[in-house]
Tab-separated table of C-alpha atoms and ligand atoms in Angstrom:
chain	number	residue	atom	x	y	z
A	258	UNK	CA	0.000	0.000	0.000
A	259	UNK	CA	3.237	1.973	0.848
A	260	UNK	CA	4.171	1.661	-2.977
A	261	UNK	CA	0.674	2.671	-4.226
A	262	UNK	CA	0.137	5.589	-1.854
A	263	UNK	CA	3.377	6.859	-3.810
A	264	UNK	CA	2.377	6.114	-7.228
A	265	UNK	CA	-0.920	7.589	-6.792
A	266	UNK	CA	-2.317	10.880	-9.203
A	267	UNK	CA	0.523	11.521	-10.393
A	268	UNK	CA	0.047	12.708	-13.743
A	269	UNK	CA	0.461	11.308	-17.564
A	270	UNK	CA	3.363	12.263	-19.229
A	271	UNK	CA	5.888	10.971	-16.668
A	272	UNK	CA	9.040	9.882	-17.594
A	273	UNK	CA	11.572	6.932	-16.489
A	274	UNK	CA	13.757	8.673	-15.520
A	275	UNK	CA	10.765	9.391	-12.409
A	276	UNK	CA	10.802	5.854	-11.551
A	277	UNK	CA	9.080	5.362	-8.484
A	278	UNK	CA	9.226	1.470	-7.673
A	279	UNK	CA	13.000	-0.201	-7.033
A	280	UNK	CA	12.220	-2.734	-5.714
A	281	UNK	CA	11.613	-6.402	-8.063
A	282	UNK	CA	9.415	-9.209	-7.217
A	283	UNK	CA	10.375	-12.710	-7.742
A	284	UNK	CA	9.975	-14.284	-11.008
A	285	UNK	CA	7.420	-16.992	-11.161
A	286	UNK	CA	6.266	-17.105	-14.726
A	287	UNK	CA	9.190	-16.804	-17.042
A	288	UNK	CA	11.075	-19.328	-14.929
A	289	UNK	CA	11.631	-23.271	-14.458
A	290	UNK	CA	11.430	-24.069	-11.032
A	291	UNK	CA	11.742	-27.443	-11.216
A	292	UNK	CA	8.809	-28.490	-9.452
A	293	UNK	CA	4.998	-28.965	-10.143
A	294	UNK	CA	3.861	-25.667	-9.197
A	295	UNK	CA	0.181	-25.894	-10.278
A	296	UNK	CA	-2.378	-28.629	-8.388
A	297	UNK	CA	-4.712	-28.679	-11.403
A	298	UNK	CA	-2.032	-29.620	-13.797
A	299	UNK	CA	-1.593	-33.649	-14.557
A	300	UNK	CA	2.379	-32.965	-15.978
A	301	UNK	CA	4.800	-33.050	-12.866
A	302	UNK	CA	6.725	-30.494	-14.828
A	303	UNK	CA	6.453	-26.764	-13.687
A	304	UNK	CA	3.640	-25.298	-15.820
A	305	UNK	CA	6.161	-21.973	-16.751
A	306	UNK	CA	8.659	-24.542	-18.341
A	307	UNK	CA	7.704	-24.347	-21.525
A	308	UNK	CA	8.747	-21.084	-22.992
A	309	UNK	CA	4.868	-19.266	-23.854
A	310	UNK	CA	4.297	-18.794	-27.900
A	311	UNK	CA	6.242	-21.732	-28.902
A	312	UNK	CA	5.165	-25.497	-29.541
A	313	UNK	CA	3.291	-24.338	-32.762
A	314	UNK	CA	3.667	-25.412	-36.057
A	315	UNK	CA	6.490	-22.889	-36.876
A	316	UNK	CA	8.013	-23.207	-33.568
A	317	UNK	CA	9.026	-26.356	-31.788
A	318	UNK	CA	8.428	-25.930	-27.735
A	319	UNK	CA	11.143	-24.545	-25.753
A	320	UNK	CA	12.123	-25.431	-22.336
A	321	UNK	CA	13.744	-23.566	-20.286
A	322	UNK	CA	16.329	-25.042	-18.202
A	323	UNK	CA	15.781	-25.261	-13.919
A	324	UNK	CA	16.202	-22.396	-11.787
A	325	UNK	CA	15.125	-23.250	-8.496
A	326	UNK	CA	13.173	-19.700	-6.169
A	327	UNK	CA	16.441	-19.715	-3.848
A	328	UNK	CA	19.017	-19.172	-7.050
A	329	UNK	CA	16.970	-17.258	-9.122
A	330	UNK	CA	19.583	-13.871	-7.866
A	331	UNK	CA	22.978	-13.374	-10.036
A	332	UNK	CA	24.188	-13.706	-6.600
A	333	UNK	CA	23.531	-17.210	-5.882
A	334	UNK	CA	25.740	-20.065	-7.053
A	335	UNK	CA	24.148	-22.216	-9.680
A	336	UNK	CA	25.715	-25.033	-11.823
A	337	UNK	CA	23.577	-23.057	-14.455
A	338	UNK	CA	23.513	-23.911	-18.404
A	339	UNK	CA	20.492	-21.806	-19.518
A	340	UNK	CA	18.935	-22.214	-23.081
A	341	UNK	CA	19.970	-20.057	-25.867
A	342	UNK	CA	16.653	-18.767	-28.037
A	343	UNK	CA	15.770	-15.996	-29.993
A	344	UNK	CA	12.865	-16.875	-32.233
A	345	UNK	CA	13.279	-16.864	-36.135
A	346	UNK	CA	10.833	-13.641	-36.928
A	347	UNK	CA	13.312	-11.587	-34.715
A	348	UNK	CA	16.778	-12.602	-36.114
A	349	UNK	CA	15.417	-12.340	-39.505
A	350	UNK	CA	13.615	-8.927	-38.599
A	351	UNK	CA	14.583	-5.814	-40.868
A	352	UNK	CA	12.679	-3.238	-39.096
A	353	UNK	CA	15.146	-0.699	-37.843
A	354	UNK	CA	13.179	-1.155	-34.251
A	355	UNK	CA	14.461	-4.555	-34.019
A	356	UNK	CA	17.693	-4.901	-32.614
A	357	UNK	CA	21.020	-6.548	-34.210
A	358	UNK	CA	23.189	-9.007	-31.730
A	359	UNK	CA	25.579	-7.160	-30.632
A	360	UNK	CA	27.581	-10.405	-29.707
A	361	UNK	CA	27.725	-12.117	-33.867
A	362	UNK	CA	28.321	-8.098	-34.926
A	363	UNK	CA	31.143	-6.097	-33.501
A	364	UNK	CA	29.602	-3.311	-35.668
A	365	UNK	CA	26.609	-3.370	-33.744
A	366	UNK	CA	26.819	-0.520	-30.738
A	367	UNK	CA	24.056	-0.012	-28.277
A	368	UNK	CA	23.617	2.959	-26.176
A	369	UNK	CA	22.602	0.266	-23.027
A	370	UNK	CA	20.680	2.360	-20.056
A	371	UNK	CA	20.298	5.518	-22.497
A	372	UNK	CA	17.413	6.959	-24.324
A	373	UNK	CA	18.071	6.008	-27.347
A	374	UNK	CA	17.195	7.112	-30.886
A	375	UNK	CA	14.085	4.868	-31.778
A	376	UNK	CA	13.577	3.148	-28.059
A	377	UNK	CA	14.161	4.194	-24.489
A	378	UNK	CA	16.677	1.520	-22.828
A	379	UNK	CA	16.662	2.470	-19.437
A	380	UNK	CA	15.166	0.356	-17.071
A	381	UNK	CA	12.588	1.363	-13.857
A	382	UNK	CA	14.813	0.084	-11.418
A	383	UNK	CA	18.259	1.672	-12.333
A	384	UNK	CA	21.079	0.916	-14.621
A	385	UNK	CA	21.120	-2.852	-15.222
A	386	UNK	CA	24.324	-4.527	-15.758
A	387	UNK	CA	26.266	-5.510	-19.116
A	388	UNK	CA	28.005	-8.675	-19.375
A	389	UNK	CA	29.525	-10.626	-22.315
A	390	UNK	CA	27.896	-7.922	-24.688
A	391	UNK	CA	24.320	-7.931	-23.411
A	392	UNK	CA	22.004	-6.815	-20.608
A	393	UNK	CA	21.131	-8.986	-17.316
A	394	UNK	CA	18.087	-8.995	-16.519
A	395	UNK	CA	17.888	-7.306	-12.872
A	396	UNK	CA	15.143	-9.637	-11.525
A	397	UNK	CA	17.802	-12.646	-12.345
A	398	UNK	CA	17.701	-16.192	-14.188
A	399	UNK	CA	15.202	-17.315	-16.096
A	400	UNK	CA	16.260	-20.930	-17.787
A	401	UNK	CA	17.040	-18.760	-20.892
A	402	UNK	CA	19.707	-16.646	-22.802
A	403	UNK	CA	19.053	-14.439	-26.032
A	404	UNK	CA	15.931	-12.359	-26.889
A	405	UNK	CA	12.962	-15.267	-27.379
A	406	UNK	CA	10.510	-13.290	-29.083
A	407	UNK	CA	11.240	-9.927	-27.808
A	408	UNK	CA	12.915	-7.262	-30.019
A	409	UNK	CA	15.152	-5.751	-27.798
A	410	UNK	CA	17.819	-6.545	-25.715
A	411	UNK	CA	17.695	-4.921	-22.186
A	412	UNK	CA	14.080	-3.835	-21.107
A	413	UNK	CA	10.978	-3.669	-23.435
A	414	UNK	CA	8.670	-1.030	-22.772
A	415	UNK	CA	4.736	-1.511	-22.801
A	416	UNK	CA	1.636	0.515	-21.038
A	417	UNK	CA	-1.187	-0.853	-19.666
A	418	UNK	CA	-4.675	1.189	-19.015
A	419	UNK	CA	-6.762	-0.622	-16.810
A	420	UNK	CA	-10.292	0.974	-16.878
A	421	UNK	CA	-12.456	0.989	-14.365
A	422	UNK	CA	-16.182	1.365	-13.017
A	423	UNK	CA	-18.585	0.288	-10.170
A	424	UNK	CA	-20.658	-2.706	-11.145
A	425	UNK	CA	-24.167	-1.417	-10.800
A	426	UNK	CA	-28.059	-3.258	-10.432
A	427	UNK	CA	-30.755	-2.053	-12.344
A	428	UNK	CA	-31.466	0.378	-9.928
A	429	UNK	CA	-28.127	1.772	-10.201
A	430	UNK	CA	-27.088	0.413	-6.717
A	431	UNK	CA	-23.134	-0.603	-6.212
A	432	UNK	CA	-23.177	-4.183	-5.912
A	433	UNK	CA	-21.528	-5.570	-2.918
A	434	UNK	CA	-19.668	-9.066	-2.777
A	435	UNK	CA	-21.509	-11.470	-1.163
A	436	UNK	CA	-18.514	-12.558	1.225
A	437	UNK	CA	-16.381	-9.193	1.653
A	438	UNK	CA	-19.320	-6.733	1.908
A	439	UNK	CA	-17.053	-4.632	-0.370
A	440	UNK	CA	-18.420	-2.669	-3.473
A	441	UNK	CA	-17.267	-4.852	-6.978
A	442	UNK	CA	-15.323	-2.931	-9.177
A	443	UNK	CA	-14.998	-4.080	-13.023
A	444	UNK	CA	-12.690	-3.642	-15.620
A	445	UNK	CA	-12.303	-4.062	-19.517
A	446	UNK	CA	-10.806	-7.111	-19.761
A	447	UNK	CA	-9.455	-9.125	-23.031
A	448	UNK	CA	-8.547	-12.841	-23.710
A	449	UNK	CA	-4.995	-12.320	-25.961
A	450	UNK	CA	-5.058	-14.077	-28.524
A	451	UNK	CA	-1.334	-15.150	-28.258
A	452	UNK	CA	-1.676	-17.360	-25.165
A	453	UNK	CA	-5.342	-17.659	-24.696
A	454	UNK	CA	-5.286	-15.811	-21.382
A	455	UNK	CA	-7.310	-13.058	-19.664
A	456	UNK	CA	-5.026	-9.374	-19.843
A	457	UNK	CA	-5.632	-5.823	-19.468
A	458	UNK	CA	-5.655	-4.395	-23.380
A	459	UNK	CA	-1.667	-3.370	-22.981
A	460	UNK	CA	0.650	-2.912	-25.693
A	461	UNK	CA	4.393	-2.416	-26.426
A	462	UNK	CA	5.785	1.230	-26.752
A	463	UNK	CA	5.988	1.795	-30.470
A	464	UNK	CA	9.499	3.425	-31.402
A	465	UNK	CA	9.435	6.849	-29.640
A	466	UNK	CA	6.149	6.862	-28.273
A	467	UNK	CA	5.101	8.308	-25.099
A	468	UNK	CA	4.035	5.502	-22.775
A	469	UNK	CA	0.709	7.595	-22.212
A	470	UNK	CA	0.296	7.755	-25.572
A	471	UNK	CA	0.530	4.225	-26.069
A	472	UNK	CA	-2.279	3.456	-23.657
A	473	UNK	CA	-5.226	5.440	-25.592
A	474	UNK	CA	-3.758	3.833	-28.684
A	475	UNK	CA	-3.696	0.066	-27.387
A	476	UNK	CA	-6.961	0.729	-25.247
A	477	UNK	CA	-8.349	2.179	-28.971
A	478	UNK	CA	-7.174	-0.793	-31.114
A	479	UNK	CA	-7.873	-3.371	-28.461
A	480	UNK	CA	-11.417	-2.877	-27.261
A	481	UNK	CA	-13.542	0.025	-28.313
A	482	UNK	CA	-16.488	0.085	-30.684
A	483	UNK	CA	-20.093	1.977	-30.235
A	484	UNK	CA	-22.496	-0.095	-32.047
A	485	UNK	CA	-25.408	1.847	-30.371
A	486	UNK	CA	-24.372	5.186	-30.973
A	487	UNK	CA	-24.698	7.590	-33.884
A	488	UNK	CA	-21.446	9.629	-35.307
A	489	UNK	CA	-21.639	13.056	-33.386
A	490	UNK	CA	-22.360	10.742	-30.104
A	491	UNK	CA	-19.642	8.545	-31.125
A	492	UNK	CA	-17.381	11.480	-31.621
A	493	UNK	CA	-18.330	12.909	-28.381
A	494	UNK	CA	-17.724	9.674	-26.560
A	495	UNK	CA	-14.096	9.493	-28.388
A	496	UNK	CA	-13.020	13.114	-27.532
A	497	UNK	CA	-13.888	12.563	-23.430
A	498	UNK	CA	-11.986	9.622	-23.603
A	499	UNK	CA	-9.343	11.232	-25.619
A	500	UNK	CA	-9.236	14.338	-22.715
A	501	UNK	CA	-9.456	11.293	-20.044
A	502	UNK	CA	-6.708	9.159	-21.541
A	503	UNK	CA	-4.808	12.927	-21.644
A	504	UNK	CA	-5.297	13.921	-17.948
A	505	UNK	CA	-7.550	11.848	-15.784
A	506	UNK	CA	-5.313	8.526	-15.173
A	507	UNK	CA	-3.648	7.253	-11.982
A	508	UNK	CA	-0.724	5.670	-11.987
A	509	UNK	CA	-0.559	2.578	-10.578
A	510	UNK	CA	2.733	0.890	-11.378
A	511	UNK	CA	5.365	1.333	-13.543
A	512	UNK	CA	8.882	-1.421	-13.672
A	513	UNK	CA	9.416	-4.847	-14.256
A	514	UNK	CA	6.554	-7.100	-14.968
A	515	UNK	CA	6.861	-11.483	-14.683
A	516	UNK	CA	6.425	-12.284	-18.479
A	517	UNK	CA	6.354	-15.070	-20.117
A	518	UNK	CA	8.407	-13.891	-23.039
A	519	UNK	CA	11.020	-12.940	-20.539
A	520	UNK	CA	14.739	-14.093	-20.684
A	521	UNK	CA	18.101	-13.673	-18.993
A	522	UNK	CA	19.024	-10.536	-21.538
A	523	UNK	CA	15.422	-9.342	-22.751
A	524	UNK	CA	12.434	-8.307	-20.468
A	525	UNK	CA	9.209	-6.391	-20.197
A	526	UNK	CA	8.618	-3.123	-17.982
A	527	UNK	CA	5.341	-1.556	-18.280
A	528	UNK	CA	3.913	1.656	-16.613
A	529	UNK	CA	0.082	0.965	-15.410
A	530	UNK	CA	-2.921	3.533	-15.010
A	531	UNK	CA	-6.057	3.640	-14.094
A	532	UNK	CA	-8.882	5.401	-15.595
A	533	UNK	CA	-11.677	4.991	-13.363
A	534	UNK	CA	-15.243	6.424	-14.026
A	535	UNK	CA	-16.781	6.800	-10.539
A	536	UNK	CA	-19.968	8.331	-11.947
A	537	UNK	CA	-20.530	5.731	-14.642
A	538	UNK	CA	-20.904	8.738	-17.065
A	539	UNK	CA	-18.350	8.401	-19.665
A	540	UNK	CA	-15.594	5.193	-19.509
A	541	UNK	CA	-18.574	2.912	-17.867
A	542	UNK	CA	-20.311	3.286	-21.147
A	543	UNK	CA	-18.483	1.962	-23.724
A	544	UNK	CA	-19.467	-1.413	-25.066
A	545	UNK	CA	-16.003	-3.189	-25.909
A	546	UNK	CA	-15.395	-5.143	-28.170
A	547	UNK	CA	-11.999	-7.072	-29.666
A	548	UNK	CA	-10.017	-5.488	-31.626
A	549	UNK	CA	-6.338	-6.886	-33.117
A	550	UNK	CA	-4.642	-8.669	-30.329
A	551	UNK	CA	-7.588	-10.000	-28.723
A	552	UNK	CA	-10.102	-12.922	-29.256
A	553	UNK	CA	-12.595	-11.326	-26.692
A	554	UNK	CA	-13.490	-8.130	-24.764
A	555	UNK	CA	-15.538	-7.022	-21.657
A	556	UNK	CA	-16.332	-5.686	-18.803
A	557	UNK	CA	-14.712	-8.365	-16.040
A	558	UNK	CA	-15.265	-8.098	-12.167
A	559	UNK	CA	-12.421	-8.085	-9.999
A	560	UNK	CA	-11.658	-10.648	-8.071
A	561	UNK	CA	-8.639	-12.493	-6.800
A	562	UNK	CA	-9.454	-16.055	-8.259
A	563	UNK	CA	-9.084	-15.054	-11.652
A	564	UNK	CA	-6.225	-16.256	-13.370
A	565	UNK	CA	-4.072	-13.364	-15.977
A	566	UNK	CA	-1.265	-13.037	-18.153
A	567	UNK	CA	1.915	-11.690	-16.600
A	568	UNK	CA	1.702	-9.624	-13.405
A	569	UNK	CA	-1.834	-8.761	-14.553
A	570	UNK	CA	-3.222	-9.881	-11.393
A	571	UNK	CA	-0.538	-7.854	-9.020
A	572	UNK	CA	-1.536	-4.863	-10.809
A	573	UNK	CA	-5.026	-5.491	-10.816
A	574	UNK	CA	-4.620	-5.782	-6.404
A	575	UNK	CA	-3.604	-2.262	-6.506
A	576	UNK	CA	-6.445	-0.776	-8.336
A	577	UNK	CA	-8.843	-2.881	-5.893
A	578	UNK	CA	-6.587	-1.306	-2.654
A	579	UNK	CA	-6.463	1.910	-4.400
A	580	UNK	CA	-10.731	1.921	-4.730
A	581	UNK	CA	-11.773	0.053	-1.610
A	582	UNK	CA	-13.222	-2.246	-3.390
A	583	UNK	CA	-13.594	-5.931	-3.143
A	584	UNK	CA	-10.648	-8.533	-4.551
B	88	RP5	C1	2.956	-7.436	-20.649
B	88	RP5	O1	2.891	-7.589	-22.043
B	88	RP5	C2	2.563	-5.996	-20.392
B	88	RP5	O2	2.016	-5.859	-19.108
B	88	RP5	C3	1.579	-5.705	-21.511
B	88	RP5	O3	0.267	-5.981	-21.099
B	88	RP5	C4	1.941	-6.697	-22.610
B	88	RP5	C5	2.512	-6.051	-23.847
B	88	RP5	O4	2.844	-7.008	-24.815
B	88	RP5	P1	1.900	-7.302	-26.069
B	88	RP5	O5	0.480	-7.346	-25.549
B	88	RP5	O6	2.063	-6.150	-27.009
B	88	RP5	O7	2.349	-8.602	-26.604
B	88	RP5	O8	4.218	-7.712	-20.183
């Protein structure tokens, strides 16, 4: 709550160099740990093994090798032979975003822990270390070396807008949780069509994009669509949530998040805010609907037993704490 408390209405438009939140949770989900971690599962294998987006057709399965929770830190000695990987579509990319290996190129220089030209490299929790050509990821091992599918080395940058309202009965009544008395907040949740899992409609950074920026455009793409309404309505709705998007967020989080697509030189940071309509007058109204990345979208309630992609969940307690609502 500490953490929050800090985070809290501070406005869009902040930068890294800002970072508020040092300190890194354990890694869970881009990580072997050797052990049958989920009761529901019938493998005896640790259900994060396999590296996420791989096993299809164009892809064979990757697995990453064991790193048990007490040697996950650089510190800790580990007789440790992780995986190399970086997935075809990224060492064959030619989009300037996309990052050469520095380590087959000696022409290849990267500006590590700098903005740089067409991507900001620093990282949310300080300058991360170099070694043998590439970044280390500051949480520690994960079972695997290179870039899997990410494009760049070092951190990759997303946003995530987590919108918000009251879930209401016909009389327009907050409706309390049976068990915790508490009100029941809901937000616009998607199932991604990469991994089949429930998410908050985040993105990656685009090259040189403001991270606020990139939520509006991910929330846009992702979920919105007004069947009901006519154009000026429509245009209406899209301006508030433009002026919204622009000034009315809380930010929630912003560092390291436990991805799948995670490895020992390439990770995901992401800066979280919450756009919460307390009046159910603007936000609350908008039917969603999937866009791109996303097989399905609606309004979800929150609630602790639901399973998400990443550190979905983690960010998803906040916004609960932050409300008073139940989780
Ligand atoms: C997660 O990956 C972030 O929290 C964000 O939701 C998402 C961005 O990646 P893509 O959805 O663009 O694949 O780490």
């Amino acid at each position: 709550m500490g953490n929050l408390l800090s985070c809290a209405n501070i406005r869009l438009g902040t930068r890294i160099s800002e970072a508020v939140e040092k300190r890194i949770p354990i890694h869970h989900k881009c990580r072997n740990c050797g052990r049958k971690c989920d009761p529901s599962s019938p493998s005896n294998e640790c259900v994060h093994a396999k590296y996420t987006r791989t096993g299809t057709k164009e892809q064979p399965a990757i697995i990453r090798s064991i790193v048990p929770d007490d040697r996950v830190p650089w510190s800790t000695p580990l007789d440790y032979s992780p995986l190399e990987f970086t997935a075809e579509k990224v060492l064959k990319s030619t989009k300037e975003y996309v990052d050469r290996d520095p380590r087959n190129d000696p022409n290849v220089v990267i500006p590590w822990n700098q903005d740089d030209r067409l991507c900001d490299r620093r990282s949310y929790h300080g300058k991360y270390e170099v070694v043998r050509g590439v970044p280390q990821n500051p949480c520690g091992r994960t079972g695997l070396t290179g870039r899997g599918h990410l494009g760049h080395f070092g951190p990759n940058h997303a946003a995530d807008p987590i919108v918000t309202r009251w879930k209401r009965d016909q009389n327009n009544a907050r409706v309390r949780h049976p068990t915790s008395g508490q009100p029941i907040l809901q937000f616009v949740c998607i199932r991604r069509k990469d991994t089949d899992e429930f998410a908050i409609p985040g993105g990656m950074v685009e090259k040189k994009e403001r991270a606020t920026d990139t939520l509006r455009r991910e929330f846009h793409e992702e979920v919105l669509n007004f069947p009901d309404l006519d154009e000026n309505e429509r245009e209406t709705l899209m301006l508030t949530i433009k002026n919204i998007f622009e000034n009315g967020g809380t930010r929630i989080y912003c560092g390291y998040v436990d991805d799948p697509r995670n490895t020992d030189n390439s990770w995901m940071e992401t800066t979280v805010y919450n756009f919460h309509d307390e009046e159910a007058k603007h936000l609350a109204l908008i039917n969603v609907n999937a866009g791109s990345d996303a097989t399905d979208a609606f309004w979800q309630d929150l609630d602790s037993k639901m399973p998400l992609f990443a550190s979905h969940a983690d960010f998803l307690r906040r916004v609960a704490a932050l409300h008073n609502s139940h989780w």
